[in-house]
Amino acid sequence: PCSGAHAQLDQRRKIRELASELIAPTHPLCEGCTEKLMAELKAARDQAEKERRIYTAELDRLNKELGDKAGGIGGGGGEVARRAEADDAEEEALVATLAALEGEKGGLRRKMGELELRAGALDEERDRYWREYNDLQIRLRASDRESLRRKIEATALQLEALNTTNVLNDAFHISHTDVFGTINGFRLGSVTSQPVEWDEINAAWGQTALLLQTLASNSDFTFPTYRVVPLGSFSRIIRRDDDRQV
């Protein structure tokens, strides 16, 4: 029976070593590692409790058998009792460690809850940003389309105005004053009752020659007999066959 008790002590020593290995890390554990360590500690605690009960029963049996004659063995029983007390203290330490791990596990769960809340807030903020970005893009496209439409309308109006504009009417304003026809304000001709200076008549003739040549050029028309030479107040009309001035 004593050898059986010592075998039990050796087995419990191995369990203590295993428990020491299990609780050696002092750094924070992840939740999965914490779960695993807690399961191993619970198993070690249950095994230690079971062995303690076995040892206590064996000790009681030895005390009954040996009684007063087992002085030496009684001394050994005192050693065993001390070891049992040490085992109880170790068991208490394991229980305390397990409780600490339970607390750490709760802290990890709270931390995970906080992180999940933060992640949800970040997701909402990201969604809000993309909604605002899309709204801004839509407004910009609508603004660009409106600006382009206005430019097209303005260009169309300008083109219509140009199509209805006659450049020759602006460059050569033809009218009359009294009995005289005028071009750009110069009178073309003279009468006895209202004589006109030759400088004005020549200027009017130069404007008339330039208008006539411009109309012929724009119409791709060539005078068959005469050639108009616009030279301002010195404009001329020349015969084509002999280059004589008319």
Short mmCIF file of C-alpha atoms in Angstrom, two decimals:
data_model
loop_
_atom_site.label_atom_id
_atom_site.label_comp_id
_atom_site.label_asym_id
_atom_site.label_seq_id
_atom_site.Cartn_x
_atom_site.Cartn_y
_atom_site.Cartn_z
CA PRO A 1 0.00 0.00 0.00
CA CYS A 2 2.85 2.41 0.74
CA SER A 3 4.42 1.77 -2.63
CA GLY A 4 1.02 2.41 -4.21
CA ALA A 5 0.80 5.72 -2.36
CA HIS A 6 4.30 6.71 -3.53
CA ALA A 7 3.31 5.82 -7.09
CA GLN A 8 0.32 8.10 -6.71
CA LEU A 9 2.64 10.85 -5.48
CA ASP A 10 4.90 10.41 -8.50
CA GLN A 11 1.90 10.61 -10.77
CA ARG A 12 0.73 13.77 -9.05
CA ARG A 13 4.22 15.27 -9.40
CA LYS A 14 3.99 14.70 -13.14
CA ILE A 15 0.59 16.37 -13.14
CA ARG A 16 2.10 19.36 -11.33
CA GLU A 17 4.83 19.58 -13.95
CA LEU A 18 2.21 19.43 -16.71
CA ALA A 19 0.19 22.15 -14.96
CA SER A 20 3.37 24.25 -14.61
CA GLU A 21 3.93 23.93 -18.34
CA LEU A 22 0.33 24.90 -19.02
CA ILE A 23 0.41 28.05 -16.89
CA ALA A 24 3.98 29.07 -17.78
CA PRO A 25 3.12 31.69 -20.46
CA THR A 26 2.62 35.15 -19.01
CA HIS A 27 1.81 36.97 -22.25
CA PRO A 28 -1.88 37.58 -23.34
CA LEU A 29 -3.49 34.61 -25.10
CA CYS A 30 -5.95 34.59 -27.96
CA GLU A 31 -9.46 33.37 -27.25
CA GLY A 32 -8.88 29.98 -28.89
CA CYS A 33 -5.67 29.37 -26.90
CA THR A 34 -7.42 30.50 -23.73
CA GLU A 35 -10.24 28.01 -24.29
CA LYS A 36 -7.76 25.20 -24.86
CA LEU A 37 -5.68 26.10 -21.79
CA MET A 38 -8.79 26.34 -19.63
CA ALA A 39 -9.93 22.88 -20.75
CA GLU A 40 -6.52 21.41 -19.92
CA LEU A 41 -6.45 23.10 -16.53
CA LYS A 42 -9.91 21.83 -15.70
CA ALA A 43 -8.86 18.30 -16.66
CA ALA A 44 -5.71 18.59 -14.52
CA ARG A 45 -7.71 19.94 -11.60
CA ASP A 46 -10.28 17.15 -11.85
CA GLN A 47 -7.50 14.55 -12.01
CA ALA A 48 -5.75 16.12 -8.99
CA GLU A 49 -9.01 16.13 -7.04
CA LYS A 50 -9.62 12.51 -7.89
CA GLU A 51 -6.12 11.50 -6.83
CA ARG A 52 -6.39 13.53 -3.62
CA ARG A 53 -9.52 11.61 -2.67
CA ILE A 54 -7.75 8.31 -3.44
CA TYR A 55 -4.71 9.34 -1.40
CA THR A 56 -6.84 10.51 1.53
CA ALA A 57 -8.70 7.19 1.58
CA GLU A 58 -5.39 5.29 1.40
CA LEU A 59 -3.96 7.40 4.21
CA ASP A 60 -6.94 6.73 6.42
CA ARG A 61 -6.62 3.01 5.74
CA LEU A 62 -2.90 3.00 6.60
CA ASN A 63 -3.52 4.88 9.83
CA LYS A 64 -6.09 2.34 10.85
CA GLU A 65 -3.81 -0.63 10.03
CA LEU A 66 -0.61 0.62 11.56
CA GLY A 67 -1.97 2.49 14.54
CA ASP A 68 0.61 3.19 17.22
CA LYS A 69 3.08 0.48 15.97
CA ALA A 70 3.72 2.34 12.69
CA GLY A 71 5.90 5.06 14.17
CA GLY A 72 8.27 5.02 11.21
CA ILE A 73 5.48 4.72 8.82
CA GLY A 74 3.66 7.41 10.79
CA GLY A 75 6.62 9.66 10.12
CA GLY A 76 6.24 8.77 6.50
CA GLY A 77 2.55 9.56 6.86
CA GLY A 78 3.52 13.01 8.13
CA GLU A 79 5.57 13.53 4.98
CA VAL A 80 2.68 12.35 2.91
CA ALA A 81 0.40 14.74 4.78
CA ARG A 82 2.76 17.59 4.03
CA ARG A 83 2.78 16.64 0.39
CA ALA A 84 -0.99 16.45 0.43
CA GLU A 85 -1.12 19.97 1.86
CA ALA A 86 1.27 21.12 -0.85
CA ASP A 87 -0.94 19.50 -3.44
CA ASP A 88 -3.97 21.23 -1.98
CA ALA A 89 -2.15 24.56 -2.17
CA GLU A 90 -1.16 23.79 -5.74
CA GLU A 91 -4.72 22.91 -6.56
CA GLU A 92 -5.87 26.21 -5.09
CA ALA A 93 -3.26 27.98 -7.20
CA LEU A 94 -4.54 26.16 -10.29
CA VAL A 95 -8.09 27.17 -9.45
CA ALA A 96 -6.95 30.80 -9.03
CA THR A 97 -5.13 30.62 -12.36
CA LEU A 98 -8.23 29.20 -13.99
CA ALA A 99 -10.31 32.03 -12.56
CA ALA A 100 -7.78 34.55 -13.87
CA LEU A 101 -8.00 32.96 -17.30
CA GLU A 102 -11.78 33.13 -17.09
CA GLY A 103 -11.46 36.85 -16.37
CA GLU A 104 -9.05 37.28 -19.26
CA LYS A 105 -11.46 35.43 -21.52
CA GLY A 106 -14.24 37.80 -20.47
CA GLY A 107 -11.95 40.75 -21.19
CA LEU A 108 -11.18 39.37 -24.65
CA ARG A 109 -14.88 38.97 -25.37
CA ARG A 110 -15.54 42.56 -24.30
CA LYS A 111 -12.66 43.73 -26.48
CA MET A 112 -14.04 41.79 -29.43
CA GLY A 113 -17.45 43.36 -28.84
CA GLU A 114 -15.92 46.83 -28.87
CA LEU A 115 -14.01 46.05 -32.07
CA GLU A 116 -17.19 44.78 -33.72
CA LEU A 117 -19.01 47.99 -32.79
CA ARG A 118 -16.11 50.04 -34.15
CA ALA A 119 -16.10 48.02 -37.37
CA GLY A 120 -19.85 48.59 -37.76
CA ALA A 121 -19.37 52.35 -37.27
CA LEU A 122 -16.58 52.37 -39.87
CA ASP A 123 -18.79 50.49 -42.34
CA GLU A 124 -21.56 53.03 -41.87
CA GLU A 125 -19.11 55.91 -42.33
CA ARG A 126 -17.73 54.31 -45.50
CA ASP A 127 -21.23 53.81 -46.92
CA ARG A 128 -22.09 57.43 -46.13
CA TYR A 129 -18.93 58.62 -47.89
CA TRP A 130 -19.73 56.66 -51.05
CA ARG A 131 -23.32 57.95 -51.06
CA GLU A 132 -22.08 61.53 -50.83
CA TYR A 133 -19.46 60.87 -53.51
CA ASN A 134 -22.06 59.42 -55.91
CA ASP A 135 -24.44 62.33 -55.26
CA LEU A 136 -21.64 64.78 -56.01
CA GLN A 137 -20.76 62.98 -59.25
CA ILE A 138 -24.41 63.08 -60.34
CA ARG A 139 -24.63 66.81 -59.61
CA LEU A 140 -21.40 67.50 -61.48
CA ARG A 141 -22.59 65.57 -64.54
CA ALA A 142 -25.92 67.41 -64.48
CA SER A 143 -24.08 70.74 -64.20
CA ASP A 144 -21.77 69.81 -67.10
CA ARG A 145 -24.73 68.85 -69.27
CA GLU A 146 -26.51 72.11 -68.48
CA SER A 147 -23.38 74.15 -69.25
CA LEU A 148 -22.87 72.28 -72.55
CA ARG A 149 -26.52 72.82 -73.50
CA ARG A 150 -26.19 76.56 -72.92
CA LYS A 151 -23.02 76.73 -75.00
CA ILE A 152 -24.74 74.88 -77.84
CA GLU A 153 -27.69 77.27 -77.72
CA ALA A 154 -25.38 80.32 -77.72
CA THR A 155 -23.37 78.93 -80.65
CA ALA A 156 -26.56 78.19 -82.58
CA LEU A 157 -27.79 81.75 -82.03
CA GLN A 158 -24.45 83.15 -83.16
CA LEU A 159 -24.46 80.94 -86.25
CA GLU A 160 -27.98 82.04 -87.10
CA ALA A 161 -26.95 85.67 -86.72
CA LEU A 162 -23.95 85.13 -89.00
CA ASN A 163 -26.08 83.37 -91.59
CA THR A 164 -28.46 86.31 -91.71
CA THR A 165 -25.64 88.85 -91.91
CA ASN A 166 -24.60 90.18 -95.34
CA VAL A 167 -21.01 91.32 -95.16
CA LEU A 168 -21.31 93.31 -98.37
CA ASN A 169 -24.17 95.33 -96.90
CA ASP A 170 -21.94 96.29 -94.00
CA ALA A 171 -18.88 96.97 -96.18
CA PHE A 172 -20.69 98.85 -98.94
CA HIS A 173 -23.63 100.84 -97.66
CA ILE A 174 -25.63 102.00 -100.70
CA SER A 175 -28.17 104.78 -100.33
CA HIS A 176 -29.02 108.19 -101.87
CA THR A 177 -28.88 111.87 -101.00
CA ASP A 178 -31.20 114.14 -102.95
CA VAL A 179 -30.68 113.22 -106.59
CA PHE A 180 -27.38 111.42 -106.02
CA GLY A 181 -26.79 107.76 -105.36
CA THR A 182 -24.28 107.23 -102.56
CA ILE A 183 -21.97 104.42 -101.53
CA ASN A 184 -20.51 104.57 -98.07
CA GLY A 185 -21.61 108.22 -97.90
CA PHE A 186 -19.82 109.29 -101.12
CA ARG A 187 -21.98 110.81 -103.85
CA LEU A 188 -21.53 109.28 -107.28
CA GLY A 189 -22.13 111.98 -109.93
CA SER A 190 -22.73 115.69 -110.20
CA VAL A 191 -25.36 118.07 -111.64
CA THR A 192 -25.20 121.71 -112.49
CA SER A 193 -27.53 122.72 -109.69
CA GLN A 194 -25.61 120.71 -107.13
CA PRO A 195 -21.99 120.30 -108.18
CA VAL A 196 -19.93 117.57 -106.46
CA GLU A 197 -16.15 117.63 -106.07
CA TRP A 198 -14.19 115.22 -108.20
CA ASP A 199 -12.40 113.79 -105.17
CA GLU A 200 -15.76 112.64 -103.76
CA ILE A 201 -16.91 111.30 -107.12
CA ASN A 202 -13.63 109.39 -107.60
CA ALA A 203 -13.89 107.96 -104.07
CA ALA A 204 -17.46 106.81 -104.78
CA TRP A 205 -16.29 105.30 -108.08
CA GLY A 206 -13.46 103.43 -106.30
CA GLN A 207 -15.96 101.95 -103.80
CA THR A 208 -18.27 100.97 -106.67
CA ALA A 209 -15.45 99.29 -108.61
CA LEU A 210 -14.37 97.33 -105.53
CA LEU A 211 -17.96 96.19 -104.88
CA LEU A 212 -18.38 95.14 -108.50
CA GLN A 213 -15.14 93.13 -108.52
CA THR A 214 -16.02 91.51 -105.16
CA LEU A 215 -19.43 90.40 -106.42
CA ALA A 216 -17.84 88.94 -109.57
CA SER A 217 -15.20 87.06 -107.55
CA ASN A 218 -17.76 85.65 -105.08
CA SER A 219 -19.93 84.52 -107.97
CA ASP A 220 -16.96 83.15 -109.93
CA PHE A 221 -17.97 85.38 -112.79
CA THR A 222 -15.64 86.90 -115.40
CA PHE A 223 -16.65 89.89 -117.46
CA PRO A 224 -16.17 88.83 -121.11
CA THR A 225 -15.27 92.24 -122.56
CA TYR A 226 -14.02 94.42 -119.73
CA ARG A 227 -11.82 94.00 -116.67
CA VAL A 228 -12.45 96.00 -113.50
CA VAL A 229 -9.31 97.22 -111.73
CA PRO A 230 -10.23 98.57 -108.23
CA LEU A 231 -7.56 101.11 -107.17
CA GLY A 232 -9.45 103.39 -104.81
CA SER A 233 -9.92 106.84 -106.33
CA PHE A 234 -7.86 105.70 -109.34
CA SER A 235 -9.94 102.64 -110.23
CA ARG A 236 -10.24 101.83 -113.93
CA ILE A 237 -12.11 99.68 -116.44
CA ILE A 238 -9.92 98.14 -119.16
CA ARG A 239 -10.90 96.46 -122.42
CA ARG A 240 -9.73 92.89 -122.59
CA ASP A 241 -8.90 92.84 -126.31
CA ASP A 242 -6.46 95.77 -126.37
CA ASP A 243 -5.93 96.66 -122.66
CA ARG A 244 -7.17 100.17 -123.28
CA GLN A 245 -8.74 102.08 -120.43
CA VAL A 246 -12.38 102.98 -120.98
#
